[in-house]
PDB file of C-alpha atoms and ligand atoms in Angstrom:
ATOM      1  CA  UNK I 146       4.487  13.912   4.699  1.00  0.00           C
ATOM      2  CA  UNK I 147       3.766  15.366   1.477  1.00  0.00           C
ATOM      3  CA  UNK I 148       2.513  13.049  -1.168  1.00  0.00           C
ATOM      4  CA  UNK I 149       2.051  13.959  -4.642  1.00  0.00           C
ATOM      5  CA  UNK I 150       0.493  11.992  -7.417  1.00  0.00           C
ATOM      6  CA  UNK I 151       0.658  12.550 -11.110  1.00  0.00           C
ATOM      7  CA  UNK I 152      -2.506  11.099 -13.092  1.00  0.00           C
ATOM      8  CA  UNK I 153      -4.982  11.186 -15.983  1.00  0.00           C
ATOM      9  CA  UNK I 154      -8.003  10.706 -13.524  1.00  0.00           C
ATOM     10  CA  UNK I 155      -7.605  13.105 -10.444  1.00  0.00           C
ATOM     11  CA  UNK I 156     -11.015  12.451  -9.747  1.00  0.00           C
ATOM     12  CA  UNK I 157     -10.735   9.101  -9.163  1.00  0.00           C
ATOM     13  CA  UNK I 158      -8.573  10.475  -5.724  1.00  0.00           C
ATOM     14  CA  UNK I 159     -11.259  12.924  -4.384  1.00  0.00           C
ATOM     15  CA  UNK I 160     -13.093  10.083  -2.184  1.00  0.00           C
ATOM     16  CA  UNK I 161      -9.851   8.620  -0.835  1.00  0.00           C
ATOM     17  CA  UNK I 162      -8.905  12.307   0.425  1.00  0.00           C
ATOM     18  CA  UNK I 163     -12.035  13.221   1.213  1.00  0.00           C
ATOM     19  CA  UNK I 164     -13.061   9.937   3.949  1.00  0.00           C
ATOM     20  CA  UNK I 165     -12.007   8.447   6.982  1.00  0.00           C
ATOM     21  CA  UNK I 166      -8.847   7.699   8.170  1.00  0.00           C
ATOM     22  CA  UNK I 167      -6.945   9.920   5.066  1.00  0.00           C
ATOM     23  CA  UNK I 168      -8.935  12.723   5.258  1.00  0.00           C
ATOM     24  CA  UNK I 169      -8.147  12.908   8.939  1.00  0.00           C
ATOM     25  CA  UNK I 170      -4.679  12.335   8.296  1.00  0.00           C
ATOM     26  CA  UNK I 171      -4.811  15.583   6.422  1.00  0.00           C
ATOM     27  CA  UNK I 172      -7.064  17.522   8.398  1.00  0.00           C
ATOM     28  CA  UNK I 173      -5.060  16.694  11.244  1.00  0.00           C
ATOM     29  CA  UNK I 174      -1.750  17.963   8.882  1.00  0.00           C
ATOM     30  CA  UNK I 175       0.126  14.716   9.108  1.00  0.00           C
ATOM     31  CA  UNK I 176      -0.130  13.977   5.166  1.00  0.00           C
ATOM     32  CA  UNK I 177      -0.544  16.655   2.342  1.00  0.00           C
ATOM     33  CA  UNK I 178      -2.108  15.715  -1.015  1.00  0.00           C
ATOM     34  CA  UNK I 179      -1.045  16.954  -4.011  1.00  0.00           C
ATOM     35  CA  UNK I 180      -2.956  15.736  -7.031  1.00  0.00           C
ATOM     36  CA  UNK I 181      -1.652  16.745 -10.457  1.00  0.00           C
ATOM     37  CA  UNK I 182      -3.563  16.348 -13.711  1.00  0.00           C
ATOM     38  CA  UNK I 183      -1.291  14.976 -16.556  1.00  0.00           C
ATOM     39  CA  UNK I 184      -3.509  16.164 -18.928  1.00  0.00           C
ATOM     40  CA  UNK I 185      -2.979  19.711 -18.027  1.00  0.00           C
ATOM     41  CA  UNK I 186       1.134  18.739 -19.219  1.00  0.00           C
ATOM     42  CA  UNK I 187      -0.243  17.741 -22.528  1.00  0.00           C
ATOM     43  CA  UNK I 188       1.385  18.457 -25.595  1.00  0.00           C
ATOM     44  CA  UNK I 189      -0.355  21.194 -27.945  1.00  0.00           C
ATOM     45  CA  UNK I 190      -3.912  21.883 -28.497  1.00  0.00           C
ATOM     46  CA  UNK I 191      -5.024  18.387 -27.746  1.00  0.00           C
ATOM     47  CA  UNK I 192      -2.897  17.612 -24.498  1.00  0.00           C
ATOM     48  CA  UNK I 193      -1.651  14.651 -26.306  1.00  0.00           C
ATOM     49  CA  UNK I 194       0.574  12.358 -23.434  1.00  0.00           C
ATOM     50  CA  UNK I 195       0.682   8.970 -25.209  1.00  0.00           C
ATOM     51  CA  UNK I 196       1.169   7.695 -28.476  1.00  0.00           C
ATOM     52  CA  UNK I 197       2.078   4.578 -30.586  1.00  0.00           C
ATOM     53  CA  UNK I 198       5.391   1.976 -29.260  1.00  0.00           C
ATOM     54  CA  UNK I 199       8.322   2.492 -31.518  1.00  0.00           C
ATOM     55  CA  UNK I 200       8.532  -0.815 -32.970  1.00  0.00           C
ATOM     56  CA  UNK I 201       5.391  -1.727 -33.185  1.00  0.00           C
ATOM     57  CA  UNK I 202       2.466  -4.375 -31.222  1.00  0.00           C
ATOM     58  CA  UNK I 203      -0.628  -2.893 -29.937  1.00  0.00           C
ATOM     59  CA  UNK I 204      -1.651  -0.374 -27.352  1.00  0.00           C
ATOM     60  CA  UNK I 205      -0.476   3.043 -26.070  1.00  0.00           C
ATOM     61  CA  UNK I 206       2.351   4.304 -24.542  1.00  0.00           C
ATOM     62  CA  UNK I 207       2.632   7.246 -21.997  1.00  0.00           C
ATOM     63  CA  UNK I 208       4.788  10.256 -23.315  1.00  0.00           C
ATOM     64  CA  UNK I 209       7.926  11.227 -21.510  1.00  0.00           C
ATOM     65  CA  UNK I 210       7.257  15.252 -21.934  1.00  0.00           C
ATOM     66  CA  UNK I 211       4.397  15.690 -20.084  1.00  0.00           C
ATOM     67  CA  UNK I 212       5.416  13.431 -16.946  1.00  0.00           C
ATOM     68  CA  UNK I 213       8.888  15.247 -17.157  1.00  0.00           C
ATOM     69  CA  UNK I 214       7.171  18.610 -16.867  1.00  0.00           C
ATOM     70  CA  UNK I 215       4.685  17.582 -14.677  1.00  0.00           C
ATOM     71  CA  UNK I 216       7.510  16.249 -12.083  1.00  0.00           C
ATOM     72  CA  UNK I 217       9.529  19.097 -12.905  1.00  0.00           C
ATOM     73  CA  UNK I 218       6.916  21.951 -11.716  1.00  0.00           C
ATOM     74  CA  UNK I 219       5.869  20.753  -8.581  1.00  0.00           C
ATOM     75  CA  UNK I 220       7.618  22.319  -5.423  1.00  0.00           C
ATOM     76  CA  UNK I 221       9.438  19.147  -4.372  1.00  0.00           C
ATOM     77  CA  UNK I 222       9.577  15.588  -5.675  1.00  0.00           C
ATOM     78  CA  UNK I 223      11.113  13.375  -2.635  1.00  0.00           C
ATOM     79  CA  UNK I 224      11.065   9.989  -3.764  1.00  0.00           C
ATOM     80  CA  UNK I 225       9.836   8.882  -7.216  1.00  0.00           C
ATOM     81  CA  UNK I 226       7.591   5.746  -7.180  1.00  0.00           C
ATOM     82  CA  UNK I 227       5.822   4.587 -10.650  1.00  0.00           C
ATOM     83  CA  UNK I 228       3.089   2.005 -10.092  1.00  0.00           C
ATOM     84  CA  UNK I 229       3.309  -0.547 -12.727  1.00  0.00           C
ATOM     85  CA  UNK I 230       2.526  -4.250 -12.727  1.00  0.00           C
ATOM     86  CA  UNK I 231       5.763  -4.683 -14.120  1.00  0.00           C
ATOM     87  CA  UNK I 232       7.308  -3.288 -10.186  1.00  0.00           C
ATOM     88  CA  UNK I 233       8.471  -4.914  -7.070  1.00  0.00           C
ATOM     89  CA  UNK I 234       6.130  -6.409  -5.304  1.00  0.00           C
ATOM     90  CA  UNK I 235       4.391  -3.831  -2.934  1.00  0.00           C
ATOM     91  CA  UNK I 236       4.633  -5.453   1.116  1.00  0.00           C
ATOM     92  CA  UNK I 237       4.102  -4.333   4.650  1.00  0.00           C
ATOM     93  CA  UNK I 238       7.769  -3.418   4.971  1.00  0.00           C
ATOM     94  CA  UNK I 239       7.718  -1.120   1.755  1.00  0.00           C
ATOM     95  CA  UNK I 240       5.319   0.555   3.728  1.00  0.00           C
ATOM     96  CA  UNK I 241       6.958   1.009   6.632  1.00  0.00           C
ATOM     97  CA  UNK I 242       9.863   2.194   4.745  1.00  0.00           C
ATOM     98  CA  UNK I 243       7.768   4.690   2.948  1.00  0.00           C
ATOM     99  CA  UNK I 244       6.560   6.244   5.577  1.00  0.00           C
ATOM    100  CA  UNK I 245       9.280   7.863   6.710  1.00  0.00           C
ATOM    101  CA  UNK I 246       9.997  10.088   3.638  1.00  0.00           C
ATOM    102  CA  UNK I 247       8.883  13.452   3.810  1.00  0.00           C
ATOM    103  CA  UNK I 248       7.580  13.858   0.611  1.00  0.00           C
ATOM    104  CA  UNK I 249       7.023  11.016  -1.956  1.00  0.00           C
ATOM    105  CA  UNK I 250       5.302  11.422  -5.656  1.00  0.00           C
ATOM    106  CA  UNK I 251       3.625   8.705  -7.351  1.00  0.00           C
ATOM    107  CA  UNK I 252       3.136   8.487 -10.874  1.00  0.00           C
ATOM    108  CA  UNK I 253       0.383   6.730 -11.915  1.00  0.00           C
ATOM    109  CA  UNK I 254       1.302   4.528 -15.353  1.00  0.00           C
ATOM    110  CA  UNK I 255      -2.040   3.709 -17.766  1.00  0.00           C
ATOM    111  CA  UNK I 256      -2.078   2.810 -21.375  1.00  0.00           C
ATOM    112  CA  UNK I 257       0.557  -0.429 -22.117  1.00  0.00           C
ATOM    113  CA  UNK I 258       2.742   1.306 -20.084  1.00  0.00           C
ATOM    114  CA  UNK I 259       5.265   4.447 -19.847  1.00  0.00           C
ATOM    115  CA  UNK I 260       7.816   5.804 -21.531  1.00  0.00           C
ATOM    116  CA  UNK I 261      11.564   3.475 -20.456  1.00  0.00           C
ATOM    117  CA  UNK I 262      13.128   6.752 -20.092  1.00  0.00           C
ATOM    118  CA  UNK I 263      10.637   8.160 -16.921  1.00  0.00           C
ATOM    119  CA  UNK I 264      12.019   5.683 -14.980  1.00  0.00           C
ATOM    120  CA  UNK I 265      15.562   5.886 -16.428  1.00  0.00           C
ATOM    121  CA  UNK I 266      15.329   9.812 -15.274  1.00  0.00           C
ATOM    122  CA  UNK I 267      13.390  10.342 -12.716  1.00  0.00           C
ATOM    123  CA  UNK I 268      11.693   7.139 -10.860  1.00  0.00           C
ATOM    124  CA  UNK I 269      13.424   6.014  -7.821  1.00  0.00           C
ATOM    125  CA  UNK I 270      11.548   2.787  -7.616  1.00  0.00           C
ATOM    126  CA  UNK I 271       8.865   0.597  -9.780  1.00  0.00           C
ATOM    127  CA  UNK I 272       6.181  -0.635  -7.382  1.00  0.00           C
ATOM    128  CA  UNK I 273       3.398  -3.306  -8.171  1.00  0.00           C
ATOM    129  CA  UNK I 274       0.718  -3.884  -5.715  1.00  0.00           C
ATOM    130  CA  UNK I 275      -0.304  -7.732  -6.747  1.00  0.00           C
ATOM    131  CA  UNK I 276       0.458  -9.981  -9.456  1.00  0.00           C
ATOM    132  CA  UNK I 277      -2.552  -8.716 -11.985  1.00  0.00           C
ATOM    133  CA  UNK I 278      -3.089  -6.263 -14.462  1.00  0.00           C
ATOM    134  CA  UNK I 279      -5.321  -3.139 -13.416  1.00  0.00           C
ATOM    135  CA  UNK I 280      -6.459  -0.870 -15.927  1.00  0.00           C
ATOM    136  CA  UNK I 281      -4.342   1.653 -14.651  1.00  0.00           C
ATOM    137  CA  UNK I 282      -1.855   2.762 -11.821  1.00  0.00           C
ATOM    138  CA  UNK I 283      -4.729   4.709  -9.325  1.00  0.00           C
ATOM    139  CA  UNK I 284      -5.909   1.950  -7.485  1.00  0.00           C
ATOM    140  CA  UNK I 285      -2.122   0.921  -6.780  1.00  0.00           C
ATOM    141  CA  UNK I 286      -1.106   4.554  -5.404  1.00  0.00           C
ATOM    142  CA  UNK I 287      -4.081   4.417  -3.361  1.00  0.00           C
ATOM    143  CA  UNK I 288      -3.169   1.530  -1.909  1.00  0.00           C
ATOM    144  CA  UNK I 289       0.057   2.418  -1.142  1.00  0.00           C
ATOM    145  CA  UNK I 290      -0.535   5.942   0.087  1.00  0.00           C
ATOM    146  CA  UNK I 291      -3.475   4.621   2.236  1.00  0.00           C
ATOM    147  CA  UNK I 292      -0.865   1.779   4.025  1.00  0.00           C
ATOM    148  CA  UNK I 293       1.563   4.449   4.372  1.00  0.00           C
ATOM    149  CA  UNK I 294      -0.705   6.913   5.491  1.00  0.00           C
ATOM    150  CA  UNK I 295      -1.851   4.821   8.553  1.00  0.00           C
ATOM    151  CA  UNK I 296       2.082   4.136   9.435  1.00  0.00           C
ATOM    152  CA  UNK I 297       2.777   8.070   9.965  1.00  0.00           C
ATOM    153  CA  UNK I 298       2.957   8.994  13.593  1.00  0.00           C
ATOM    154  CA  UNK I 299      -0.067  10.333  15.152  1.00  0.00           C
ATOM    155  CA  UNK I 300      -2.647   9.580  11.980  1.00  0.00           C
ATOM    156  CA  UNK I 301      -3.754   6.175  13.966  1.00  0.00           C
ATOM    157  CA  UNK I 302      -6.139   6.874  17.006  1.00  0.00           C
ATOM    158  CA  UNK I 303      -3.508   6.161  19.867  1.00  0.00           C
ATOM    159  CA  UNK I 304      -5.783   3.278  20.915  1.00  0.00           C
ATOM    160  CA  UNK I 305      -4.845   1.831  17.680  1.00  0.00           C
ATOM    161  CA  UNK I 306      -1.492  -0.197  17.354  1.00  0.00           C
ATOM    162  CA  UNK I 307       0.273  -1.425  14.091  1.00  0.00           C
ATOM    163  CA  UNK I 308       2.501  -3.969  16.126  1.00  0.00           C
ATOM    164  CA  UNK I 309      -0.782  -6.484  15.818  1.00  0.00           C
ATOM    165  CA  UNK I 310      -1.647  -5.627  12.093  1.00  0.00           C
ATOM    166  CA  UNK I 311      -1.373  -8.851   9.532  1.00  0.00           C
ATOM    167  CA  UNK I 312       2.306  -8.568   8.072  1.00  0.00           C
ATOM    168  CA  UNK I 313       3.582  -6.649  10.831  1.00  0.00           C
ATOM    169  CA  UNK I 314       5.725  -9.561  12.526  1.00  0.00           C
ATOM    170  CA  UNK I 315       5.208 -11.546   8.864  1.00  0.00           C
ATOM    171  CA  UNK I 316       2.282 -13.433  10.271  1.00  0.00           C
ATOM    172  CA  UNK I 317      -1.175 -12.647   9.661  1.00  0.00           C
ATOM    173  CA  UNK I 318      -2.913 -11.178  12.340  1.00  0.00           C
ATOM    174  CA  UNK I 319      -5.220 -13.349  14.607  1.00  0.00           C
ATOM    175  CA  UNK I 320      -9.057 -13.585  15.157  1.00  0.00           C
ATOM    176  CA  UNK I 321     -10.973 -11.139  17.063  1.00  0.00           C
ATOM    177  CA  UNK I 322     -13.772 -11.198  19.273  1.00  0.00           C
ATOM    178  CA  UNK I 323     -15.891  -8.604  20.891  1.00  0.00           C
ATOM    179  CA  UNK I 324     -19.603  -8.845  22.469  1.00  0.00           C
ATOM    180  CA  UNK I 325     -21.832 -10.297  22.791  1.00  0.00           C
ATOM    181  CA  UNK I 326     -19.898 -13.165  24.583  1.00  0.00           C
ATOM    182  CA  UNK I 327     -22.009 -15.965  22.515  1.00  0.00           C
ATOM    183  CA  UNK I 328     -23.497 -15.311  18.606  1.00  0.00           C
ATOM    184  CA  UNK I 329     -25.879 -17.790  17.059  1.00  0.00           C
ATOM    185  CA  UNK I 330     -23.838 -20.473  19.043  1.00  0.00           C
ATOM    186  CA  UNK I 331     -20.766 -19.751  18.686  1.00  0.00           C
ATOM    187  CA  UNK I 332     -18.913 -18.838  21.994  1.00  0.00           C
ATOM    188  CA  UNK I 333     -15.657 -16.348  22.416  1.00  0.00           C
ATOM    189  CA  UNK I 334     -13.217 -18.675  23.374  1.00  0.00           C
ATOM    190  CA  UNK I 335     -12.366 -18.500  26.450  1.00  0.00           C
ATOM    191  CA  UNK I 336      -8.644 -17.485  27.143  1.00  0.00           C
ATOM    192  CA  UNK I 337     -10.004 -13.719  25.932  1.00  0.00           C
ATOM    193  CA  UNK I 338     -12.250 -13.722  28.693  1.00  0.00           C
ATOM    194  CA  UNK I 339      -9.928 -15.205  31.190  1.00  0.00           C
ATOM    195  CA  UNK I 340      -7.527 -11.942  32.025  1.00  0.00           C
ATOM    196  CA  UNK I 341      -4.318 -13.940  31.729  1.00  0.00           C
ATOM    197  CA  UNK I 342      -2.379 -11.698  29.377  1.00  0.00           C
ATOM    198  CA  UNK I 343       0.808 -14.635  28.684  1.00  0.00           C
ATOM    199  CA  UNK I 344      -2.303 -17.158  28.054  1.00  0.00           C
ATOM    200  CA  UNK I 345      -4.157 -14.499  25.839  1.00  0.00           C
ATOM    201  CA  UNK I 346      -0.885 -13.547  24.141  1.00  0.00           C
ATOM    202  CA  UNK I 347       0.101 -17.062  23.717  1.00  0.00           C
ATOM    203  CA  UNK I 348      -2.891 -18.397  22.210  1.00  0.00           C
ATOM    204  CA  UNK I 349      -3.137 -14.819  19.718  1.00  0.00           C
ATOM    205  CA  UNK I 350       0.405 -16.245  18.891  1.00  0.00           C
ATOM    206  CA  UNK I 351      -0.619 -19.366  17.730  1.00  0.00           C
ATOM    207  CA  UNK I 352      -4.223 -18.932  15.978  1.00  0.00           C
ATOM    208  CA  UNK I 353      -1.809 -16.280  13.946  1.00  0.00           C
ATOM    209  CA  UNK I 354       0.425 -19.137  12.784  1.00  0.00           C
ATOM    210  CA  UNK I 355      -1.966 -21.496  12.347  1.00  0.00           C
ATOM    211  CA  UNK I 356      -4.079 -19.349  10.067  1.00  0.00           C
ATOM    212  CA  UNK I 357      -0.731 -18.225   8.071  1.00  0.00           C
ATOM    213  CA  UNK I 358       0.217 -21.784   7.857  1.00  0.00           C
ATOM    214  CA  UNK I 359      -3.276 -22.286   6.585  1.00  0.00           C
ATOM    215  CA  UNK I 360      -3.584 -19.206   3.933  1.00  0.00           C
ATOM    216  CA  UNK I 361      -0.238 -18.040   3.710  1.00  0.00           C
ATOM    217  CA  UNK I 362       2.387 -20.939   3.834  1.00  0.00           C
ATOM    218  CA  UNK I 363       4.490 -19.218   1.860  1.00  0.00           C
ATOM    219  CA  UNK I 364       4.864 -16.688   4.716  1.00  0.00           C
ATOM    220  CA  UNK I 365       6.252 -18.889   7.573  1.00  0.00           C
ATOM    221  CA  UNK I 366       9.371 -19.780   7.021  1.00  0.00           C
ATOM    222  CA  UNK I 367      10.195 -15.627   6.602  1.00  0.00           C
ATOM    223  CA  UNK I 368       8.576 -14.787  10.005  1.00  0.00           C
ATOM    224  CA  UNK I 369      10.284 -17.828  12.150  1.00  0.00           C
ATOM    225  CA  UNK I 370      13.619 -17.890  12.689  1.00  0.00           C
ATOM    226  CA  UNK I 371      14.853 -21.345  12.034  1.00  0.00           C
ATOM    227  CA  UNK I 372      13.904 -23.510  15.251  1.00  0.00           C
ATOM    228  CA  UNK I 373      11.361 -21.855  16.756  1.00  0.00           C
ATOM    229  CA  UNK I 374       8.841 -23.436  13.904  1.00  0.00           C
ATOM    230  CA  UNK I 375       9.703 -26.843  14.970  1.00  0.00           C
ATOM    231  CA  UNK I 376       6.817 -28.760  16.484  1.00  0.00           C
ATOM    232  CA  UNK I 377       4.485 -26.237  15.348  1.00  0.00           C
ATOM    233  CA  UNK I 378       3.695 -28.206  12.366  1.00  0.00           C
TER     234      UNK I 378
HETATM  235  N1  ADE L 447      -1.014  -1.010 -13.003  1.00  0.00           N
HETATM  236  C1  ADE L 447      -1.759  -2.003 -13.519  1.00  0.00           C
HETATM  237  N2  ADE L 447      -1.743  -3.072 -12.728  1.00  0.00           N
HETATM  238  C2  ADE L 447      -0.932  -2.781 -11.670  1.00  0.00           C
HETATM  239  C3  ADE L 447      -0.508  -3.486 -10.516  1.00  0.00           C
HETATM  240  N3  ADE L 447      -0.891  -4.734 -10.280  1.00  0.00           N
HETATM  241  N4  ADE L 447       0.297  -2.852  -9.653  1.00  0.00           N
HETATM  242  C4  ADE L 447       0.707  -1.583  -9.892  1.00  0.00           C
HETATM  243  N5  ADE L 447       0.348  -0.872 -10.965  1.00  0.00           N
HETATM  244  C5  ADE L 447      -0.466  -1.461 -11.860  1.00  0.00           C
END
C-alpha cells in the first residue's frame, strides 16, 4: 500500500515512520510513505496556503490551490481522505476497509478548516478520529494509517492475530495474563491455566462482554445479534 499524506508539519511524521511496527511495515515493503510538504505548494514568495473566511468570523482557512497542486503532482492519489473533526467517525471497520486500497492520500486539514471546494473536488471521504478538536489533522492520519497499517497482510508478526483485537467482533477485547502465575496477590485465574480451550474461549467470551457492557454499553447491542444477549445482563 502506498500512503501519501499532504501537511504543513512533515516532521511531525518522521518518528511514526521511523519506529516499530510502521517502520517495519516499510522496511519490510508492505506500506510506502509519501510525505508531502504543503508549504512547498504555496502561493508566491511567501508560500501563502490559507487566508481569511469569505464572510467573515475568526480564524484561518486552508487555500484550495496549493492542496489542488499538491494532489495533482504526486504519482497516484487512490483514495482521498481529509481528516477533519467535522468527518465520520473513524472505527475498526473503516480500518479494515482501508486497508485494502492500494494507495490512499490523506490530507491533513489545520487552521478553522479547509477550503469546501477540496472536498467537493477531490476528497473521497471526511474522516474524524474522536469527538474533539485537535489542533490539527496529523495526529488523526497517524492514527488511521497506524490501524491500517497493522491490518495489511504480512506487517503483523504471524504470531500476532487481529481476530482478538478490541473492536474486531464489536466487543472489546478481554484481559490478559502472562507470568508470573501470582503478582502482589493477585492470582491468574484459573481457566488460563487449565488447557481447556472451549472453557478458556468461553470465559475470554464473557470477561469481553462484561467489560464492554461495563465501558462500552453503547457497543453491545451492535455486536449481539438479537437473542444471544439475553440472560447476559
Ligand atoms: N482535526 C482536528 N480535530 C480532529 C479530529 N478529532 N479528527 C480528525 N481531524 C481533526
Amino acid at each position: 500500500m502506498i500512503v501519501n499524506v499532504i501537511t504543513l508539519f512533515p516532521d511531525m511524521f518522521s518518528g511514526v515512520f521511523s519506529e516499530s511496527i510502521l517502520s517495519r511495515a516499510i522496511q519490510g515493503g508492505h506500506m510506502n510513505a509519501r510525505v508531502v510538504h504543503l508549504r512547498e505548494y504555496g502561493l508566491g514568495s511567501h508560500r501563502v496556503v490559507d487566508d481569511t473566511p469569505y464572510g467573515g468570523g475568526g480564524g484561518m482557512i486552508l487555500k484550495p490551490e496549493p492542496i489542488a497542486a499538491a494532489l495533482e503532482d504526486l504519482p497516484e492519489r487512490g483514495h482521498v481522505i481529509l481528516t477533519t473533526p467535522r468527518g465520520k467517525l473513524f472505527r475498526q471497520a473503516d480500518a479494515l476497509r482501508l486497508s485494502s486500497h492500494d494507495v490512499i492520500t490523506l490530507i491533513c486539514g489545520h487552521y478553522e478548516g479547509v477550503d469546501e471546494r477540496v472536498s467537493e473536488l477531490f476528497v473521497h471521504e471526511e474522516l474524524s478520529i474522536g469527538d474533539y478538536v485537535l489542533t490539527g489533522g496529523e495526529l488523526p492520519a497517524m492514527v488511521i494509517i497506524d490501524a491500517v497499517a497493522r491490518l495489511i497482510p504480512g506487517v503483523l508478526g504471524h504470531d500476532t492475530t487481529i481476530s482478538g483485537d478490541s473492536h474486531y467482533h464489536g466487543l472489546l477485547e478481554h484481559p490478559h495474563y502472562t507470568r508470573p502465575r501470582e503478582f502482589r496477590g493477585l492470582a491468574v485465574p484459573e481457566v488460563l491455566l487449565s488447557g481447556n480451550h472451549e472453557q478458556i474461549r468461553a470465559w475470554r467470551r464473557d470477561m469481553a462482554f462484561r467489560k464492554t457492557r461495563e465501558t462500552r454499553p453503547d457497543l453491545i447491542e451492535k455486536a449481539l445479534p438479537e437473542g444471544e444477549w439475553e440472560g447476559k445482563e
